[in-house]
Coordinates of C-alpha atoms in Angstrom, one line a residue:
M17 CA -18.9 -21.9 10.8
E18 CA -20.9 -25.2 11.5
A19 CA -20.8 -25.9 7.7
I20 CA -17.0 -25.5 7.7
A21 CA -16.8 -27.8 10.7
D22 CA -19.0 -30.4 9.0
Q23 CA -16.7 -30.4 5.9
V24 CA -13.4 -30.7 7.9
D25 CA -14.9 -33.3 10.2
S26 CA -15.4 -35.5 7.2
G27 CA -11.7 -35.7 6.6
R28 CA -10.9 -35.9 10.3
A29 CA -9.5 -39.5 10.2
A30 CA -6.7 -38.4 7.9
W31 CA -5.3 -35.7 10.1
Q32 CA -1.7 -37.0 10.8
T33 CA 1.0 -35.4 13.0
T34 CA 4.0 -34.3 11.0
S35 CA 6.6 -31.6 10.7
I36 CA 8.5 -29.7 8.0
K37 CA 11.5 -32.0 8.9
I38 CA 9.4 -35.1 8.2
E39 CA 7.7 -33.8 5.1
R40 CA 11.0 -32.8 3.5
A41 CA 11.8 -36.5 3.2
R42 CA 8.8 -37.0 1.0
R43 CA 8.0 -33.6 -0.5
D44 CA 9.9 -30.8 -2.2
I45 CA 10.1 -28.3 0.7
Y46 CA 12.6 -25.4 0.7
T47 CA 13.3 -23.2 3.7
T48 CA 15.6 -20.3 4.2
S49 CA 15.8 -16.8 5.7
G50 CA 16.8 -13.4 4.4
F51 CA 20.2 -11.9 4.9
L52 CA 19.7 -8.1 4.7
A53 CA 19.5 -5.9 7.8
D54 CA 15.9 -4.7 8.5
A55 CA 17.0 -1.1 8.0
A56 CA 17.3 -1.9 4.3
A57 CA 13.5 -2.1 4.0
D58 CA 13.2 1.5 4.9
Q59 CA 15.9 2.6 2.4
T60 CA 15.6 0.3 -0.6
A61 CA 12.7 -0.4 -2.8
G62 CA 11.5 -4.0 -3.0
V63 CA 12.9 -5.1 0.4
V64 CA 10.4 -6.7 2.9
S65 CA 11.1 -6.9 6.6
S66 CA 9.1 -8.3 9.5
T67 CA 7.5 -4.9 10.0
F68 CA 5.6 -5.3 6.8
V69 CA 4.1 -8.8 7.5
Q70 CA 0.8 -8.0 9.3
D71 CA -2.7 -9.4 9.3
G72 CA -1.8 -12.2 6.8
R73 CA -0.5 -9.8 4.2
I74 CA 2.7 -8.1 3.2
L75 CA 2.1 -4.3 3.6
S76 CA 5.4 -2.9 2.4
P77 CA 4.7 0.4 0.7
R78 CA 7.8 0.1 -1.5
A79 CA 7.5 -3.5 -2.4
N80 CA 5.5 -2.9 -5.5
E81 CA 8.5 -1.1 -7.0
C82 CA 10.3 -4.5 -7.2
R83 CA 10.0 -6.7 -10.2
L84 CA 11.6 -10.1 -11.0
G85 CA 14.6 -9.8 -13.3
E86 CA 15.7 -6.3 -12.0
S87 CA 18.3 -7.8 -9.7
P88 CA 20.0 -11.1 -9.6
P89 CA 17.9 -13.6 -7.6
S90 CA 19.3 -14.9 -4.3
R91 CA 18.1 -17.4 -1.6
A92 CA 16.2 -14.5 0.0
T93 CA 14.2 -13.6 -3.2
L94 CA 10.5 -14.1 -2.6
R95 CA 8.4 -16.1 -5.1
E96 CA 4.7 -16.1 -5.5
G97 CA 3.2 -18.8 -3.2
D98 CA 6.0 -18.6 -0.6
L99 CA 5.1 -18.3 3.0
A100 CA 7.0 -15.4 4.7
V101 CA 7.3 -16.1 8.5
V102 CA 8.3 -13.5 11.0
L103 CA 11.4 -14.7 13.0
V104 CA 11.9 -11.5 15.1
R105 CA 9.6 -9.5 17.4
R106 CA 6.1 -10.6 16.3
V107 CA 7.4 -14.2 16.0
G108 CA 5.2 -16.6 14.1
D109 CA 3.2 -14.1 12.1
S110 CA 3.1 -15.0 8.5
A111 CA 1.8 -14.1 5.0
L112 CA 1.5 -15.7 1.6
V113 CA 3.6 -14.0 -1.0
T114 CA 1.4 -12.7 -3.9
A115 CA 2.4 -11.8 -7.5
E116 CA 2.6 -8.1 -6.2
H117 CA 5.6 -9.0 -4.0
A118 CA 7.2 -11.7 -6.1
G119 CA 10.8 -10.8 -6.7
C120 CA 11.2 -8.8 -3.6
T121 CA 14.1 -9.5 -1.1
A122 CA 13.5 -10.7 2.4
T123 CA 15.5 -9.3 5.4
R124 CA 17.0 -11.6 8.0
S125 CA 13.9 -11.2 10.2
I126 CA 11.9 -13.1 7.6
G127 CA 11.9 -16.9 7.2
I128 CA 10.8 -18.4 3.8
I129 CA 8.9 -21.6 3.4
R130 CA 8.5 -22.9 -0.3
A131 CA 6.3 -26.0 -0.7
E132 CA 3.2 -27.3 -2.4
P133 CA 0.3 -24.8 -2.2
H134 CA -1.8 -26.8 0.3
I135 CA 1.2 -27.1 2.7
V136 CA 2.0 -23.4 2.9
R137 CA -1.7 -22.5 3.0
W138 CA -2.1 -24.8 6.0
L139 CA 1.0 -23.7 7.8
R140 CA -0.2 -20.0 7.6
I141 CA -3.4 -21.0 9.3
W142 CA -1.7 -23.4 11.8
L143 CA 0.8 -20.8 12.9
Q144 CA -2.1 -18.7 14.2
T145 CA -3.6 -21.4 16.5
P146 CA -3.1 -21.3 20.2
T147 CA -1.3 -24.6 20.0
A148 CA 1.3 -23.3 17.5
K149 CA 1.7 -20.0 19.4
A150 CA 2.4 -21.9 22.7
R151 CA 4.9 -24.1 21.0
I152 CA 6.7 -21.1 19.4
D153 CA 6.8 -19.4 22.8
E154 CA 8.7 -22.4 24.3
D155 CA 11.6 -21.8 21.8
V156 CA 11.6 -18.0 21.8
T157 CA 14.9 -16.4 22.8
A158 CA 15.1 -12.8 23.9
H159 CA 18.6 -11.6 24.1
V160 CA 17.5 -8.3 22.6
E161 CA 14.2 -9.1 20.9
P162 CA 11.9 -12.1 20.8
T163 CA 13.4 -14.4 18.2
I164 CA 12.9 -17.9 16.8
S165 CA 15.1 -19.9 14.5
L166 CA 14.3 -21.8 11.3
D167 CA 15.1 -25.0 13.2
T168 CA 12.1 -24.3 15.5
L169 CA 9.9 -24.2 12.4
H170 CA 11.5 -27.4 11.0
R171 CA 10.9 -29.4 14.2
M172 CA 7.4 -28.0 15.2
L173 CA 4.7 -30.6 14.9
F174 CA 1.5 -29.8 13.2
P175 CA -1.6 -31.8 12.0
L176 CA -2.0 -32.2 8.3
P177 CA -5.6 -32.5 7.0
P178 CA -6.4 -33.7 3.5
P179 CA -6.0 -31.0 0.7
D180 CA -9.7 -30.5 0.3
V181 CA -10.1 -29.8 4.0
I182 CA -7.2 -27.3 3.8
T183 CA -8.9 -25.6 0.9
A184 CA -12.1 -25.1 2.9
Y185 CA -10.2 -23.5 5.8
H186 CA -8.1 -21.5 3.4
R187 CA -11.3 -20.0 1.8
A188 CA -12.9 -19.3 5.1
F189 CA -9.9 -17.5 6.5
G190 CA -9.3 -15.6 3.2
L191 CA -12.9 -14.3 3.2
I192 CA -12.5 -13.2 6.9
E193 CA -9.3 -11.3 6.0
E194 CA -10.8 -9.7 2.9
M195 CA -13.9 -8.5 4.8
T196 CA -11.7 -7.2 7.6
A197 CA -9.4 -5.3 5.1
L198 CA -12.5 -3.9 3.4
Y199 CA -14.0 -2.6 6.7
Q200 CA -10.6 -1.2 7.8
E201 CA -10.2 0.7 4.5
T202 CA -13.8 2.1 4.6
A203 CA -13.4 3.2 8.3
R204 CA -10.1 4.8 7.4
K205 CA -11.6 6.7 4.5
A206 CA -14.5 7.9 6.7
V207 CA -12.1 9.4 9.2
Q208 CA -9.9 10.8 6.5
L209 CA -12.9 12.6 5.0
A210 CA -13.5 14.2 8.4
D211 CA -9.9 15.2 8.5
A212 CA -10.2 16.8 5.1
L213 CA -13.4 18.7 6.2
H214 CA -11.5 19.9 9.3
D215 CA -8.5 21.1 7.3
D216 CA -10.8 23.0 4.9
W217 CA -12.8 24.7 7.6
A218 CA -9.6 25.5 9.6
S219 CA -7.9 27.3 6.8
T220 CA -10.4 30.1 6.4
I221 CA -9.2 33.7 5.5
P222 CA -9.0 35.7 7.7
P223 CA -7.8 32.8 10.0
W224 CA -9.8 31.8 13.1
E225 CA -8.5 32.6 16.5
T226 CA -6.0 30.3 18.2
H227 CA -6.0 29.4 21.9
P228 CA -3.7 27.3 24.2
L229 CA -5.1 23.9 24.6
A230 CA -5.6 24.6 28.4
K231 CA -8.3 27.1 27.5
V232 CA -10.5 24.7 25.5
A233 CA -9.7 21.3 27.0
K234 CA -8.6 19.6 30.3
P235 CA -5.5 17.3 29.7
K236 CA -4.4 15.0 32.4
T237 CA -1.2 12.8 32.4
G238 CA -1.7 9.1 33.0
E239 CA -0.1 7.3 36.0
G240 CA 1.3 3.9 36.8
S241 CA 2.4 1.0 34.6
E242 CA 1.0 -2.3 33.4
R243 CA 2.7 -4.0 36.4
S244 CA 0.9 -1.8 38.9
L245 CA -2.6 -2.7 37.7
P246 CA -4.9 -4.3 40.3
P247 CA -6.2 -7.7 39.5
L248 CA -9.7 -8.1 38.1
P249 CA -12.5 -9.5 40.3
T250 CA -13.0 -13.3 39.7
E251 CA -16.8 -12.9 39.4
L252 CA -18.3 -11.5 36.2
T253 CA -18.9 -7.8 36.3
T254 CA -19.5 -5.0 33.8
D255 CA -17.9 -2.4 36.1
V256 CA -14.6 -2.6 34.2
A257 CA -12.6 0.2 32.5
D258 CA -10.2 0.0 29.7
V259 CA -6.5 0.7 30.6
I260 CA -4.4 2.3 27.9
A261 CA -0.6 2.1 27.5
P262 CA 1.3 4.1 24.9
K263 CA 1.9 1.1 22.7
D264 CA -1.8 0.5 22.5
L265 CA -2.2 3.7 20.5
Y266 CA 0.6 3.1 18.0
G267 CA -0.4 2.2 14.5
L268 CA -4.1 2.3 14.9
P269 CA -5.8 2.5 11.5
V270 CA -8.5 4.7 12.9
P271 CA -8.9 6.4 16.3
H272 CA -11.8 4.1 17.3
V273 CA -11.1 0.9 19.3
Q274 CA -13.7 -1.6 20.3
R275 CA -11.9 -2.7 23.4
F276 CA -8.3 -2.4 24.5
R277 CA -6.2 -5.4 25.6
L278 CA -5.8 -4.2 29.3
S279 CA -8.6 -3.5 31.8
S280 CA -9.1 -2.8 35.5
P281 CA -11.9 -2.3 38.0
A282 CA -13.7 0.9 37.1
N283 CA -14.4 1.8 40.7
G284 CA -10.9 3.1 41.2
G285 CA -12.0 6.6 40.4
K286 CA -9.3 7.2 37.9
A287 CA -11.3 6.2 34.7
H288 CA -12.2 8.9 32.3
P289 CA -15.7 8.8 30.6
P290 CA -16.2 7.4 27.0
G291 CA -15.2 9.9 24.4
T292 CA -12.1 11.2 26.2
L293 CA -9.2 11.5 23.8
M294 CA -6.2 9.3 24.7
L295 CA -2.9 10.6 23.3
S296 CA 0.6 9.3 23.2
T297 CA 3.7 10.3 21.1
R298 CA 6.8 8.9 19.5
S299 CA 9.1 10.3 16.8
D300 CA 6.6 9.9 14.0
G301 CA 4.0 12.1 15.6
A302 CA 0.9 11.9 17.9
H303 CA -1.3 8.8 18.2
I304 CA -4.8 9.4 19.4
A305 CA -7.7 7.1 20.2
V306 CA -11.3 7.7 21.3
P307 CA -12.3 4.8 23.7
R308 CA -15.9 3.6 23.7
R309 CA -15.8 2.7 27.4
P310 CA -14.5 4.4 30.5
A311 CA -10.7 4.3 30.2
T312 CA -7.6 4.9 32.4
P313 CA -4.3 6.2 30.9
L314 CA -1.0 4.8 32.1
R315 CA 2.2 6.7 32.2
G316 CA 3.1 8.1 28.7
V317 CA -0.6 8.6 27.8
V318 CA -2.4 11.9 28.2
A319 CA -6.2 12.0 28.6
V320 CA -7.7 15.1 26.9
R321 CA -11.3 16.1 27.5
P322 CA -12.9 19.1 25.7
I323 CA -14.6 21.6 28.1
E324 CA -17.8 21.3 25.9
D325 CA -18.6 17.7 24.8
E326 CA -19.8 18.8 21.4
D327 CA -16.3 20.1 20.6
G328 CA -14.9 16.6 20.8
W329 CA -14.7 15.9 17.0
W330 CA -13.2 19.4 16.3
L331 CA -10.6 18.8 19.0
L332 CA -9.8 15.3 17.7
H333 CA -9.2 16.5 14.2
E334 CA -7.3 19.6 15.4
L335 CA -4.9 17.4 17.4
R336 CA -4.5 15.1 14.4
S337 CA -3.6 18.0 12.2
R338 CA -1.0 19.1 14.9
S339 CA 0.6 15.7 15.1
S340 CA 4.2 16.9 14.4
D341 CA 3.8 19.9 16.7
I342 CA 2.7 17.7 19.5
A343 CA 5.7 15.3 19.0
R344 CA 8.0 18.3 19.3
L345 CA 6.6 18.9 22.8
A346 CA 7.4 15.5 23.9
Q347 CA 10.7 14.6 25.6
G348 CA 12.8 11.5 26.2
Q349 CA 14.2 9.0 23.8
N350 CA 12.2 8.8 20.5
G351 CA 9.8 11.6 21.8
R352 CA 7.7 9.2 23.9
E353 CA 7.3 11.3 27.1
I354 CA 4.3 13.6 26.7
S355 CA 2.7 15.4 29.6
A356 CA -0.5 17.3 30.2
G357 CA 1.7 20.3 31.2
A358 CA 3.4 20.3 27.7
L359 CA 0.1 19.9 25.9
K360 CA -1.5 22.8 27.7
R361 CA 0.8 25.1 25.8
L362 CA -0.1 23.8 22.4
E363 CA -1.8 26.5 20.3
V364 CA -5.0 25.1 18.5
T365 CA -7.2 26.7 16.0
W366 CA -10.6 27.4 17.5
P367 CA -13.5 28.7 15.4
D368 CA -16.6 30.2 16.9
R369 CA -19.2 28.1 18.6
F370 CA -21.6 27.9 15.6
T371 CA -18.8 26.7 13.3
R372 CA -17.7 24.1 15.8
T373 CA -21.4 22.9 16.2
D374 CA -21.8 22.7 12.4
F375 CA -18.5 20.7 12.1
H376 CA -19.8 18.2 14.8
T377 CA -23.1 17.8 12.8
M378 CA -21.1 16.8 9.7
A379 CA -18.4 14.7 11.3
D380 CA -20.5 12.8 13.7
P381 CA -22.1 10.5 11.1
L382 CA -18.6 9.7 9.6
H383 CA -17.4 8.7 13.0
A384 CA -20.5 6.6 13.6
V385 CA -19.7 4.7 10.4
A386 CA -16.1 4.1 11.5
R387 CA -17.3 2.9 14.9
L388 CA -19.8 0.5 13.4
L389 CA -17.1 -0.9 11.0
V390 CA -14.7 -1.3 14.0
A391 CA -17.4 -3.3 15.8
K392 CA -17.8 -5.5 12.7
I393 CA -14.1 -6.1 12.5
A394 CA -14.2 -7.2 16.2
T395 CA -16.9 -9.7 15.3
L396 CA -14.8 -11.1 12.5
H397 CA -11.9 -11.5 14.8
T398 CA -14.0 -13.4 17.2
L399 CA -15.1 -15.8 14.5
R400 CA -11.5 -16.3 13.3
D401 CA -10.3 -17.0 16.9
A402 CA -13.1 -19.5 17.3
L403 CA -12.1 -21.3 14.2
L404 CA -8.4 -21.3 15.3
R405 CA -9.4 -22.8 18.7
D406 CA -11.5 -25.4 16.9
I407 CA -8.4 -26.4 14.8
S408 CA -6.3 -26.8 18.0
A409 CA -9.0 -28.9 19.5
K410 CA -9.2 -31.2 16.5
A411 CA -5.4 -31.5 16.5
G412 CA -5.6 -32.8 20.1
V413 CA -2.2 -33.7 21.8
L414 CA 0.4 -33.8 19.1
R415 CA 2.6 -36.9 19.6
E416 CA 6.3 -36.8 19.0
P417 CA 7.4 -39.0 16.1
T418 CA 9.7 -41.9 16.7
A419 CA 13.3 -41.7 15.4
E420 CA 12.4 -44.3 12.8
Q421 CA 9.4 -42.3 11.6
E422 CA 11.6 -39.2 11.2
E423 CA 14.2 -41.0 9.2
Q424 CA 11.5 -42.6 6.9
G425 CA 9.5 -39.4 6.6
T426 CA 6.5 -41.1 8.0
P427 CA 3.9 -39.0 9.9
A428 CA 3.2 -39.8 13.5
P429 CA -0.1 -41.6 14.3
R430 CA -3.2 -39.4 14.4
P431 CA -3.6 -38.1 17.9
T432 CA -6.5 -39.2 20.2
A433 CA -8.8 -36.2 20.3
G434 CA -10.8 -37.2 23.5
R435 CA -13.7 -35.0 24.1
T436 CA -12.9 -32.7 21.2
E437 CA -14.6 -35.1 18.9
G438 CA -17.4 -33.3 16.9
M439 CA -16.6 -29.8 18.3
T440 CA -17.7 -27.0 16.1
G441 CA -16.0 -24.1 17.7
N442 CA -19.2 -22.9 19.3
E443 CA -18.9 -25.2 22.4

């Protein structure tokens, strides 16, 4: 990271404050938004909504079915090199459009920025910085969902380094994202292999016995909400437990999480030991995680602990295989209200002790690989966040341009950086 900092520091003097509105007077920049409803992305091939813009990429499973020329182009047709920006819900998230998604159609929750490559590459990075996120938050409206307008993007100030500096940052962030994607996919495959082993072992003929979950595990319903959490102590302490809300379990690529976003003092007596399965539901099935630290479930999450610790991996994969059955046990809108009482009645396949022990022996190394890769991903995220903080520091306080500068398309003077001069991101 110091090498990157040295390279970008060399072009520091040329970092000017500007905006899309200013740059449009001197560059060919096109902005627009989609017009289709987000529901079209679930029903039509080649339609991209904000749901699919994640981790700097477009993840639409149906987008690769779209090709240029198959439908008349419109203002919402994505081109290779465009920047797709989320305008609704996860506002400010963005992704560069690759050849794979060129020709797809954006929904109204997506803003499109089309400009010179170094401009869109830099904006994708800048929108992730603490400074940009704070600026976006100022303009977010939330009549129904958090939303920003294209006008916010037009007016938002940003520093513009020289193209060679942008190229250095683009390469660094690209490598971080590629490594993260590789680690995520490998971890996912390791867990899927354990799933496949479980499915094979569970489908013996004659079949294994089945038992109600209450006979082989101890489920307990979580309590309280995020608002009811006690404050963390001001002094540094390791006596802290993860706190898990239902939404923290949705969409996890693997059931292993390095650290959850919420925490509370562990001396409250409600924390479950590491390895306890944390389960929540919604209409698409059950969502399960295995915390590495003591953890406390909130309302809508059920902690499930096997009676015998060595049965943990069999129980995890058995519950994963029963995902739709578990969802049917839940109540409430979208099936999000699951309780220990309902789970106790779930019938689970339960082989003899020797078989469960053998499965643990085979599955444990696979989960160890997944846990290691999740830890590596956390390290990459820490590096990425340090670089983003460093960019914010180098930008300093962005000065509003004068009316004359806006009319002439002239960037505002370079901000005074103060004590941020020479920061590498490690300070």
